[in-house]
Tab-separated table of C-alpha atoms and ligand atoms in Angstrom:
chain	number	residue	atom	x	y	z
A	1	MET	CA	125.715	103.663	89.361
A	2	ALA	CA	125.047	103.685	93.298
A	3	SER	CA	125.632	106.729	95.000
A	4	ALA	CA	127.527	106.764	98.500
A	5	ALA	CA	124.837	108.964	100.066
A	6	ARG	CA	121.814	107.001	100.337
A	7	LEU	CA	119.573	107.699	103.184
A	8	ASP	CA	117.716	105.388	105.513
A	9	LEU	CA	113.877	105.937	106.238
A	10	ASP	CA	114.946	108.188	109.282
A	11	GLY	CA	117.131	110.363	107.129
A	12	TYR	CA	120.469	108.879	108.207
A	13	ALA	CA	123.226	108.023	105.923
A	14	ILE	CA	123.453	104.427	105.163
A	15	LYS	CA	127.101	103.113	105.596
A	16	PRO	CA	128.096	100.569	103.009
A	17	MET	CA	128.155	96.956	104.704
A	18	THR	CA	129.389	93.466	104.124
A	19	ILE	CA	126.628	90.940	103.611
A	20	CYS	CA	127.098	87.062	103.738
A	21	MET	CA	124.377	85.835	101.386
A	22	ILE	CA	123.676	82.231	101.805
A	23	GLY	CA	121.653	80.819	98.824
A	24	ALA	CA	122.862	83.833	96.726
A	25	GLY	CA	122.785	81.776	93.493
A	26	GLY	CA	118.923	80.994	93.696
A	27	PHE	CA	115.945	82.816	92.435
A	28	ILE	CA	115.590	85.469	95.106
A	29	GLY	CA	119.381	85.629	95.816
A	30	SER	CA	120.069	86.491	92.208
A	31	HIS	CA	117.706	89.244	92.183
A	32	LEU	CA	118.864	90.622	95.570
A	33	CYS	CA	122.452	90.612	94.516
A	34	GLU	CA	121.546	92.505	91.379
A	35	LYS	CA	119.895	95.123	93.365
A	36	LEU	CA	122.665	95.454	95.651
A	37	MET	CA	125.151	95.731	93.014
A	38	ALA	CA	123.188	98.342	90.802
A	39	GLU	CA	121.644	100.584	93.628
A	40	THR	CA	124.031	100.275	96.795
A	41	MET	CA	127.621	100.103	97.923
A	42	HIS	CA	127.180	96.971	99.915
A	43	LYS	CA	129.546	94.267	99.541
A	44	VAL	CA	128.207	90.648	99.171
A	45	LEU	CA	129.905	87.455	100.023
A	46	ALA	CA	127.799	85.212	97.650
A	47	VAL	CA	127.544	81.703	99.058
A	48	ASP	CA	125.879	78.753	96.964
A	49	VAL	CA	126.463	75.469	95.345
A	50	TYR	CA	125.382	77.025	92.109
A	51	SER	CA	126.266	80.321	90.516
A	52	ASP	CA	124.507	79.962	86.840
A	53	LYS	CA	121.841	82.644	87.972
A	54	ILE	CA	124.597	85.292	89.121
A	55	LYS	CA	126.989	84.522	86.458
A	56	HIS	CA	126.127	87.782	84.678
A	57	LEU	CA	127.114	89.598	87.932
A	58	LEU	CA	130.379	87.715	88.359
A	59	GLU	CA	131.707	88.002	84.857
A	60	PRO	CA	133.360	89.814	83.147
A	61	ALA	CA	135.435	91.142	85.925
A	62	THR	CA	135.399	94.732	84.439
A	63	HIS	CA	131.592	95.287	86.040
A	64	PRO	CA	131.760	98.543	88.043
A	65	TRP	CA	130.806	96.441	91.076
A	66	SER	CA	133.224	93.712	90.450
A	67	ASP	CA	135.196	94.291	93.741
A	68	ARG	CA	132.071	94.129	95.811
A	69	ILE	CA	130.799	90.622	94.965
A	70	GLN	CA	132.729	87.357	95.545
A	71	PHE	CA	131.429	84.026	94.950
A	72	HIS	CA	132.155	81.237	97.398
A	73	ARG	CA	131.284	77.704	96.138
A	74	ILE	CA	130.288	76.212	99.603
A	75	ASN	CA	127.786	73.471	100.695
A	76	ILE	CA	126.716	74.872	104.098
A	77	LYS	CA	125.957	71.135	105.308
A	78	HIS	CA	129.696	70.635	105.648
A	79	ASP	CA	132.259	73.533	105.148
A	80	SER	CA	134.212	74.910	107.915
A	81	ARG	CA	134.738	78.249	105.912
A	82	LEU	CA	130.910	79.241	106.605
A	83	GLU	CA	131.959	80.705	110.107
A	84	GLY	CA	134.803	82.753	108.792
A	85	LEU	CA	132.585	84.343	106.150
A	86	ILE	CA	129.797	85.234	108.716
A	87	LYS	CA	132.514	86.722	110.933
A	88	MET	CA	133.734	88.888	108.059
A	89	ALA	CA	130.291	90.323	107.438
A	90	ASP	CA	128.310	92.775	109.201
A	91	LEU	CA	125.010	91.060	108.079
A	92	THR	CA	123.973	87.391	107.107
A	93	ILE	CA	121.079	86.678	104.951
A	94	ASN	CA	120.059	83.108	104.716
A	95	LEU	CA	118.105	81.977	101.691
A	96	ALA	CA	119.527	78.337	101.433
A	97	ALA	CA	116.709	75.754	101.301
A	98	ILE	CA	114.789	73.011	99.744
A	99	CYS	CA	111.718	75.025	98.761
A	100	THR	CA	109.893	73.150	96.047
A	101	PRO	CA	106.536	71.377	97.091
A	102	ALA	CA	107.506	68.327	94.957
A	103	ASP	CA	110.223	67.519	97.435
A	104	TYR	CA	108.346	68.131	100.617
A	105	ASN	CA	106.460	64.630	100.648
A	106	THR	CA	108.872	62.743	98.471
A	107	ARG	CA	112.243	63.706	100.269
A	108	PRO	CA	110.952	64.751	103.667
A	109	LEU	CA	114.225	64.054	105.282
A	110	ASP	CA	116.381	66.197	102.983
A	111	THR	CA	113.760	68.891	103.324
A	112	ILE	CA	113.830	68.882	107.081
A	113	TYR	CA	117.550	68.717	107.211
A	114	SER	CA	117.967	71.600	104.684
A	115	ASN	CA	115.330	73.898	106.478
A	116	PHE	CA	116.120	73.115	109.990
A	117	ILE	CA	119.477	71.322	110.637
A	118	ASP	CA	121.357	73.062	108.092
A	119	ALA	CA	120.235	76.325	109.297
A	120	LEU	CA	121.158	75.786	112.937
A	121	PRO	CA	124.899	76.547	112.591
A	122	VAL	CA	123.965	79.807	110.743
A	123	VAL	CA	121.904	80.904	113.610
A	124	LYS	CA	124.511	79.923	116.119
A	125	TYR	CA	127.310	81.673	114.402
A	126	CYS	CA	125.407	84.816	114.049
A	127	SER	CA	124.349	84.561	117.917
A	128	GLU	CA	127.680	83.681	119.118
A	129	ASN	CA	129.595	86.521	116.916
A	130	ASN	CA	126.814	89.233	117.498
A	131	LYS	CA	126.034	89.504	113.874
A	132	ARG	CA	122.711	90.454	112.294
A	133	LEU	CA	120.621	87.915	110.645
A	134	ILE	CA	117.927	88.082	108.086
A	135	HIS	CA	116.494	84.756	107.818
A	136	PHE	CA	114.070	83.612	104.959
A	137	SER	CA	111.053	81.692	106.241
A	138	THR	CA	107.782	81.055	104.443
A	139	CYS	CA	104.138	82.148	104.261
A	140	GLU	CA	103.669	78.159	104.579
A	141	VAL	CA	104.149	78.401	108.282
A	142	TYR	CA	100.611	79.485	108.572
A	143	GLY	CA	99.599	76.322	106.970
A	144	LYS	CA	95.830	76.288	106.286
A	145	THR	CA	93.360	78.928	107.315
A	146	ILE	CA	90.895	78.908	110.179
A	147	GLY	CA	88.115	79.448	107.596
A	148	SER	CA	88.873	76.135	105.752
A	149	PHE	CA	87.649	74.099	108.842
A	150	LEU	CA	84.250	76.101	108.843
A	151	PRO	CA	81.330	74.600	107.087
A	152	LYS	CA	81.228	75.455	103.411
A	153	ASP	CA	78.129	77.366	103.689
A	154	SER	CA	79.268	79.368	106.893
A	155	PRO	CA	79.107	83.170	106.346
A	156	LEU	CA	82.120	83.449	108.771
A	157	ARG	CA	84.305	82.141	105.648
A	158	GLU	CA	83.748	85.577	104.003
A	159	ASP	CA	85.081	87.258	107.282
A	160	PRO	CA	88.823	88.186	106.894
A	161	THR	CA	89.263	87.274	110.489
A	162	TYR	CA	89.253	83.685	109.493
A	163	TYR	CA	91.597	83.916	106.464
A	164	VAL	CA	93.831	86.894	106.407
A	165	LEU	CA	97.400	85.851	107.778
A	166	LYS	CA	98.783	88.043	110.667
A	167	GLU	CA	102.423	87.566	111.723
A	168	ASP	CA	101.745	87.987	115.533
A	169	ALA	CA	98.220	86.670	115.672
A	170	SER	CA	97.452	83.765	113.196
A	171	PRO	CA	98.067	80.089	114.263
A	172	CYS	CA	100.152	77.625	112.217
A	173	ILE	CA	97.631	74.847	111.234
A	174	PHE	CA	99.360	71.848	109.549
A	175	GLY	CA	97.907	68.490	108.481
A	176	SER	CA	98.689	65.047	110.139
A	177	ILE	CA	102.285	63.619	110.128
A	178	GLU	CA	101.402	61.194	107.394
A	179	LYS	CA	100.682	64.371	105.255
A	180	GLN	CA	104.382	64.866	104.714
A	181	ARG	CA	103.860	68.057	102.549
A	182	TRP	CA	104.081	69.847	106.038
A	183	SER	CA	107.597	68.676	106.636
A	184	TYR	CA	109.031	71.993	105.139
A	185	ALA	CA	106.682	74.363	106.695
A	186	CYS	CA	107.297	72.386	110.239
A	187	ALA	CA	110.917	72.836	109.825
A	188	LYS	CA	110.722	76.574	108.848
A	189	GLN	CA	108.448	77.087	111.885
A	190	LEU	CA	110.998	75.444	114.446
A	191	ILE	CA	113.908	77.418	112.859
A	192	GLU	CA	111.648	80.806	113.243
A	193	ARG	CA	111.333	79.802	116.980
A	194	LEU	CA	114.718	79.146	117.532
A	195	ILE	CA	115.919	82.359	116.018
A	196	TYR	CA	113.118	84.184	118.055
A	197	ALA	CA	114.198	82.508	121.218
A	198	GLU	CA	117.987	83.538	120.402
A	199	GLY	CA	116.711	86.944	120.210
A	200	ALA	CA	114.842	86.826	123.452
A	201	GLU	CA	117.645	84.913	125.334
A	202	ASN	CA	120.870	86.016	123.764
A	203	ASP	CA	119.964	89.383	122.059
A	204	LEU	CA	120.593	88.069	118.452
A	205	GLU	CA	119.418	90.902	116.147
A	206	PHE	CA	117.133	89.149	113.605
A	207	THR	CA	114.707	89.537	111.084
A	208	ILE	CA	112.298	86.883	109.590
A	209	VAL	CA	110.790	87.102	106.247
A	210	ARG	CA	107.841	85.281	105.279
A	211	PRO	CA	107.475	85.359	101.421
A	212	PHE	CA	104.136	84.839	99.877
A	213	ASN	CA	104.675	83.381	96.249
A	214	TRP	CA	107.295	85.710	94.954
A	215	ILE	CA	107.563	85.135	91.199
A	216	GLY	CA	109.540	86.309	88.211
A	217	PRO	CA	112.273	85.618	85.788
A	218	ARG	CA	114.956	83.027	86.785
A	219	MET	CA	112.544	81.145	89.046
A	220	ASP	CA	113.360	77.430	89.306
A	221	PHE	CA	114.094	75.672	85.967
A	222	ILE	CA	112.437	74.465	82.737
A	223	PRO	CA	112.570	70.711	82.935
A	224	GLY	CA	114.666	69.131	80.394
A	225	ILE	CA	116.162	72.321	79.404
A	226	ASP	CA	118.021	73.578	82.532
A	227	GLY	CA	116.981	71.170	84.916
A	228	PRO	CA	115.873	67.520	85.127
A	229	SER	CA	113.371	66.266	82.764
A	230	GLU	CA	111.366	64.525	85.421
A	231	GLY	CA	111.788	67.533	87.990
A	232	VAL	CA	108.685	69.312	89.164
A	233	PRO	CA	109.455	72.976	89.767
A	234	ARG	CA	106.963	75.592	91.494
A	235	VAL	CA	103.771	76.538	89.639
A	236	LEU	CA	105.006	79.390	87.606
A	237	ALA	CA	107.823	77.232	86.028
A	238	CYS	CA	105.490	74.231	85.440
A	239	PHE	CA	102.857	76.258	83.681
A	240	SER	CA	105.604	78.100	81.746
A	241	ASN	CA	106.982	74.609	80.725
A	242	ASN	CA	103.585	73.596	79.676
A	243	LEU	CA	103.080	76.912	77.455
A	244	LEU	CA	106.473	76.671	75.866
A	245	ARG	CA	105.762	72.973	74.881
A	246	HIS	CA	102.088	73.841	73.654
A	247	GLU	CA	100.708	71.236	76.286
A	248	PRO	CA	97.529	71.854	78.545
A	249	LEU	CA	98.504	73.231	82.093
A	250	LYS	CA	97.974	70.607	84.666
A	251	LEU	CA	95.597	71.724	87.401
A	252	VAL	CA	96.086	69.770	90.531
A	253	ASP	CA	92.908	68.731	92.180
A	254	GLY	CA	90.947	71.151	89.972
A	255	GLY	CA	93.118	74.268	90.646
A	256	GLN	CA	90.777	75.386	93.569
A	257	SER	CA	93.726	76.607	95.832
A	258	GLN	CA	94.104	80.343	96.141
A	259	ARG	CA	97.268	82.193	96.037
A	260	THR	CA	98.409	85.810	96.084
A	261	PHE	CA	101.409	86.381	93.770
A	262	VAL	CA	104.059	89.340	94.244
A	263	TYR	CA	106.425	90.421	91.454
A	264	ILE	CA	110.127	89.598	92.657
A	265	LYS	CA	111.130	93.039	92.033
A	266	ASP	CA	108.665	94.603	94.279
A	267	ALA	CA	109.577	92.031	96.972
A	268	ILE	CA	113.271	92.785	96.691
A	269	GLU	CA	112.486	96.537	97.488
A	270	ALA	CA	111.158	95.408	100.635
A	271	VAL	CA	114.418	93.061	101.479
A	272	LEU	CA	116.484	96.290	100.723
A	273	LEU	CA	114.462	98.383	103.157
A	274	MET	CA	115.127	95.788	105.960
A	275	ILE	CA	118.899	95.657	105.161
A	276	ASP	CA	119.094	99.360	105.197
A	277	ASN	CA	116.864	99.975	108.172
A	278	PRO	CA	118.027	97.600	111.102
A	279	VAL	CA	116.499	99.585	113.687
A	280	ARG	CA	113.072	99.317	112.131
A	281	ALA	CA	113.529	95.819	110.978
A	282	ASN	CA	115.235	94.140	113.848
A	283	GLY	CA	113.245	91.880	115.977
A	284	HIS	CA	110.228	91.617	113.528
A	285	ILE	CA	108.604	89.087	111.375
A	286	PHE	CA	107.610	90.561	108.089
A	287	ASN	CA	105.001	88.924	105.686
A	288	VAL	CA	106.012	90.070	102.269
A	289	GLY	CA	103.275	89.585	99.594
A	290	ASN	CA	100.739	91.116	97.442
A	291	PRO	CA	97.109	90.977	98.753
A	292	ASN	CA	95.788	92.470	95.733
A	293	ASN	CA	97.048	89.821	93.545
A	294	GLU	CA	94.846	86.977	94.769
A	295	VAL	CA	93.718	84.248	92.187
A	296	THR	CA	92.808	80.662	92.365
A	297	VAL	CA	95.373	78.328	90.433
A	298	ARG	CA	92.762	77.865	87.664
A	299	GLN	CA	92.504	81.574	87.111
A	300	LEU	CA	96.509	81.845	87.209
A	301	ALA	CA	96.519	79.152	84.321
A	302	GLU	CA	93.947	81.016	82.409
A	303	MET	CA	95.712	84.503	82.652
A	304	MET	CA	98.976	82.932	81.961
A	305	THR	CA	97.458	81.168	78.818
A	306	GLU	CA	96.261	84.661	77.559
A	307	VAL	CA	99.371	86.590	78.438
A	308	TYR	CA	101.736	84.051	76.861
A	309	ALA	CA	99.564	84.172	73.545
A	310	LYS	CA	100.094	87.751	73.664
A	311	VAL	CA	103.732	87.910	74.218
A	312	SER	CA	104.704	84.886	71.988
A	313	GLY	CA	102.314	85.539	69.142
A	314	GLU	CA	101.238	81.835	69.307
A	315	PRO	CA	97.557	80.990	69.380
A	316	SER	CA	96.260	79.215	72.635
A	317	LEU	CA	95.382	75.551	72.744
A	318	GLU	CA	91.775	74.839	72.361
A	319	VAL	CA	91.655	72.989	75.694
A	320	PRO	CA	94.291	74.960	77.539
A	321	THR	CA	94.127	73.106	80.902
A	322	VAL	CA	93.902	69.510	82.355
A	323	ASP	CA	92.936	68.225	85.718
A	324	VAL	CA	95.245	65.969	87.736
A	325	SER	CA	94.823	64.517	90.935
A	326	SER	CA	97.508	65.481	93.756
A	327	LYS	CA	98.234	61.800	94.254
A	328	GLU	CA	99.226	61.543	90.547
A	329	PHE	CA	101.079	64.801	90.332
A	330	TYR	CA	102.983	65.014	93.608
A	331	GLY	CA	102.474	61.439	95.089
A	332	GLU	CA	101.228	60.184	98.542
A	333	GLY	CA	101.365	62.666	101.466
A	334	TYR	CA	100.636	65.833	99.489
A	335	ASP	CA	98.343	68.367	101.000
A	336	ASP	CA	97.878	72.043	100.195
A	337	SER	CA	97.226	75.522	101.780
A	338	ASP	CA	93.747	76.562	100.943
A	339	LYS	CA	94.218	80.524	100.734
A	340	ARG	CA	97.130	82.816	101.568
A	341	ILE	CA	96.323	86.574	101.935
A	342	PRO	CA	99.053	88.382	103.924
A	343	ASP	CA	98.238	91.069	106.213
A	344	MET	CA	100.448	94.039	105.660
A	345	THR	CA	100.124	96.214	108.616
A	346	ILE	CA	103.459	95.369	110.237
A	347	ILE	CA	105.568	95.772	107.171
A	348	ASN	CA	103.521	98.910	106.135
A	349	ARG	CA	104.162	100.446	109.734
A	350	GLN	CA	107.877	99.519	110.143
A	351	LEU	CA	109.041	100.106	106.615
A	352	GLY	CA	106.436	101.898	104.608
A	353	TRP	CA	106.512	99.130	101.972
A	354	ASN	CA	103.723	98.399	99.549
A	355	PRO	CA	103.856	96.188	96.429
A	356	LYS	CA	102.980	97.916	93.058
A	357	THR	CA	102.716	95.362	90.232
A	358	SER	CA	99.581	93.703	89.105
A	359	LEU	CA	99.378	90.196	88.384
A	360	TRP	CA	98.854	90.822	84.612
A	361	ASP	CA	101.906	93.160	84.364
A	362	LEU	CA	104.229	90.749	86.266
A	363	LEU	CA	103.081	87.909	84.163
A	364	GLU	CA	103.662	89.944	81.219
A	365	SER	CA	107.335	90.690	81.808
A	366	THR	CA	108.062	87.239	83.356
A	367	LEU	CA	106.418	85.411	80.409
A	368	THR	CA	108.286	87.574	77.832
A	369	TYR	CA	111.465	86.605	79.818
A	370	GLN	CA	110.553	83.059	79.616
A	371	HIS	CA	109.700	83.124	75.953
A	372	ARG	CA	112.962	84.761	74.885
A	373	THR	CA	115.115	82.590	77.202
A	374	TYR	CA	113.552	79.228	76.523
A	375	ALA	CA	111.431	78.963	73.314
A	376	GLU	CA	114.263	78.228	70.985
A	377	ALA	CA	115.762	75.553	73.205
A	378	ILE	CA	112.441	73.700	73.492
A	379	LYS	CA	112.005	73.918	69.822
A	380	GLN	CA	115.209	72.434	69.309
A	381	ALA	CA	114.682	69.710	72.162
A	382	ILE	CA	111.313	68.660	70.438
A	383	ALA	CA	112.739	68.498	66.957
A	384	LYS	CA	115.792	66.255	68.324
A	385	PRO	CA	115.069	62.507	67.253
A	386	VAL	CA	114.785	60.381	70.440
A	387	ALA	CA	117.791	57.755	70.488
A	388	SER	CA	116.405	54.394	69.907
B	401	NAD	N1	110.263	82.126	96.029
B	401	NAD	C1	109.272	82.209	96.916
B	401	NAD	O1	108.079	82.790	96.749
B	401	NAD	C2	109.346	81.733	98.353
B	401	NAD	C3	108.428	81.512	99.113
B	401	NAD	C4	108.464	81.266	100.560
B	401	NAD	C5	109.741	80.917	101.012
B	401	NAD	N2	110.978	81.187	100.361
B	401	NAD	C6	112.035	80.942	100.902
B	401	NAD	O2	113.150	81.858	100.379
B	401	NAD	C7	114.314	81.324	100.307
B	401	NAD	C8	114.901	81.453	98.779
B	401	NAD	O3	113.933	80.833	97.916
B	401	NAD	P1	114.169	80.939	96.270
B	401	NAD	O4	112.780	80.876	95.646
B	401	NAD	O5	115.170	81.759	96.029
B	401	NAD	O6	114.800	79.368	96.186
B	401	NAD	P2	115.811	78.707	95.351
B	401	NAD	O7	115.885	77.234	95.341
B	401	NAD	O8	115.782	79.411	94.017
B	401	NAD	O9	117.193	79.352	96.069
B	401	NAD	C9	118.019	78.495	97.076
B	401	NAD	C10	119.164	78.421	96.892
B	401	NAD	O10	120.083	77.884	98.100
B	401	NAD	C11	121.007	77.182	97.550
B	401	NAD	N3	121.293	76.124	98.527
B	401	NAD	C12	120.217	75.127	99.091
B	401	NAD	N4	121.064	74.375	100.147
B	401	NAD	C13	122.335	74.763	100.034
B	401	NAD	C14	123.430	74.383	100.859
B	401	NAD	N5	123.316	73.216	101.591
B	401	NAD	N6	124.495	75.167	100.685
B	401	NAD	C15	124.655	76.142	99.736
B	401	NAD	N7	123.719	76.526	99.180
B	401	NAD	C16	122.390	75.918	99.205
B	401	NAD	C17	120.381	76.451	96.356
B	401	NAD	O11	121.601	76.064	95.545
B	401	NAD	C18	119.751	77.681	95.843
B	401	NAD	O12	120.521	78.496	94.933
B	401	NAD	C19	114.148	79.739	100.778
B	401	NAD	O13	114.548	79.801	102.019
B	401	NAD	C20	112.710	79.741	100.713
B	401	NAD	O14	112.181	78.710	101.539
B	401	NAD	C21	110.649	81.728	99.017
B	402	LIG	O1	101.630	72.446	87.460
B	402	LIG	C1	101.185	72.612	88.527
B	402	LIG	C2	101.814	73.067	89.695
B	402	LIG	C3	101.391	73.420	90.873
B	402	LIG	N1	99.831	73.287	90.909
B	402	LIG	C4	99.151	74.055	92.177
B	402	LIG	O2	99.809	75.420	92.236
B	402	LIG	C5	99.634	75.839	93.515
B	402	LIG	C6	100.901	76.724	93.775
B	402	LIG	O3	102.041	75.634	93.672
B	402	LIG	P1	103.559	76.071	93.901
B	402	LIG	O4	103.881	77.440	93.473
B	402	LIG	O5	104.375	75.044	93.334
B	402	LIG	O6	103.887	76.097	95.602
B	402	LIG	P2	103.047	76.528	96.837
B	402	LIG	O7	102.566	77.785	96.717
B	402	LIG	O8	102.017	75.441	97.134
B	402	LIG	O9	104.298	76.383	97.823
B	402	LIG	C7	105.185	77.465	97.810
B	402	LIG	O10	104.847	78.596	98.440
B	402	LIG	C8	105.950	79.116	98.895
B	402	LIG	C9	107.112	78.399	99.191
B	402	LIG	O11	107.329	78.179	100.556
B	402	LIG	C10	108.377	78.615	98.637
B	402	LIG	O12	108.207	78.905	97.350
B	402	LIG	C11	106.608	76.978	98.430
B	402	LIG	O13	106.348	75.993	99.505
B	402	LIG	C12	99.516	74.591	94.409
B	402	LIG	O14	98.051	74.490	94.737
B	402	LIG	C13	99.794	73.506	93.485
B	402	LIG	O15	99.034	72.290	93.876
B	402	LIG	C14	99.184	73.267	89.917
B	402	LIG	O16	97.968	73.163	90.016
B	402	LIG	N2	99.700	72.683	88.730
């Protein structure tokens, strides 16, 4: 149970606050709500169009935190109640977005509207009502690394200056306009610039979070089970789906891109530090990732195959992966970030945060969850005769 006498990083008692959390029903939102209910006395006005991932927190009404979380089924695109909720809160956290790469090149208009236009009123209401804002951006605002443009045999490719991503120094490098993959990153970049400008010109108190591939339980959906059969979620759910169905994992363009993965529970610790330490967090952009967990997507597939065999007790496929072109998998206009290593200087200095969980350990707990949650449902779906 939460204690009322939690202290911030400077030793002051943290006063309970009301948080308007937009996108609270998603992957990150559900973990953040859980943390806030279990470990703090803060109150959450949870805004989303879906509530499945936080149902366990909302029901039954006998939870010790029941009077501290309220769900508001609101589409922020068109709902006049939003401003009232922001006014009632001390802090707004905006997580709402279309953020699955399969949408960026196939639904670029929805992607741009969701990540820029729909976020505008949130920024405006916070600025006009002098309310603090924590806005979720993305590591994708960095785009490609400088190193990726160097000749393949250049020794400079090994120099961190050309690939480590720094909030206050790295440029944002996107592909051409016809590479619609970058619609998301570009929309996120512009809303970051707008928030930064509101801070500079109108004293908006803001924090911008750039997550670097946070993964864990409840991420996205398993196609045909709790999401559309033809849907393409992010890589963790794609590979989980393949493993659950005993299919080879699909490696886009050979699985050569590199990512750093951080465990959702480590990352949520960072967000709680931002919430509880406004003086240290306001006015900053924070990379939140785990530079020690870097792999190629091929290595991720291999490790997930090994971990899944361990947690499920099922043997691995003889041929565990298959190559697929990005055009076939994502369609026209796809492009990719080559490498994403977060620089941790700013978050270390301001909040003293460091990620703890290794890739193996986070995959072990996540795939245990995936197997427990979905294996039986998949078995039944596969056994069901197809209607003629
Ligand atoms: N998970 C990651 O690793 C990651 C990485 C980079 C950036 N981000 C950013 O973090 C945020 C949250 O990501 P997530 O992984 O939890 O995604 P998610 O899709 O699980 O959550 C987003 C939530 O926002 C809600 N939402 C979207 N549009 C809405 C609208 N118009 N009205 C009300 N609710 C709406 C969705 O229903 C969903 O529940 C996003 O802004 C995303 O761009 C996440
Ligand atoms: O079946 C698959 C699915 C994907 N890939 C490749 O894996 C890489 C990572 O893909 P994914 O996790 O789906 O997304 P990205 O890392 O590219 O982008 C996300 O980063 C942060 C965020 O902003 C929000 O989560 C989002 O944009 C990639 O190289 C895919 O091609 C695969 O090989 N097989």
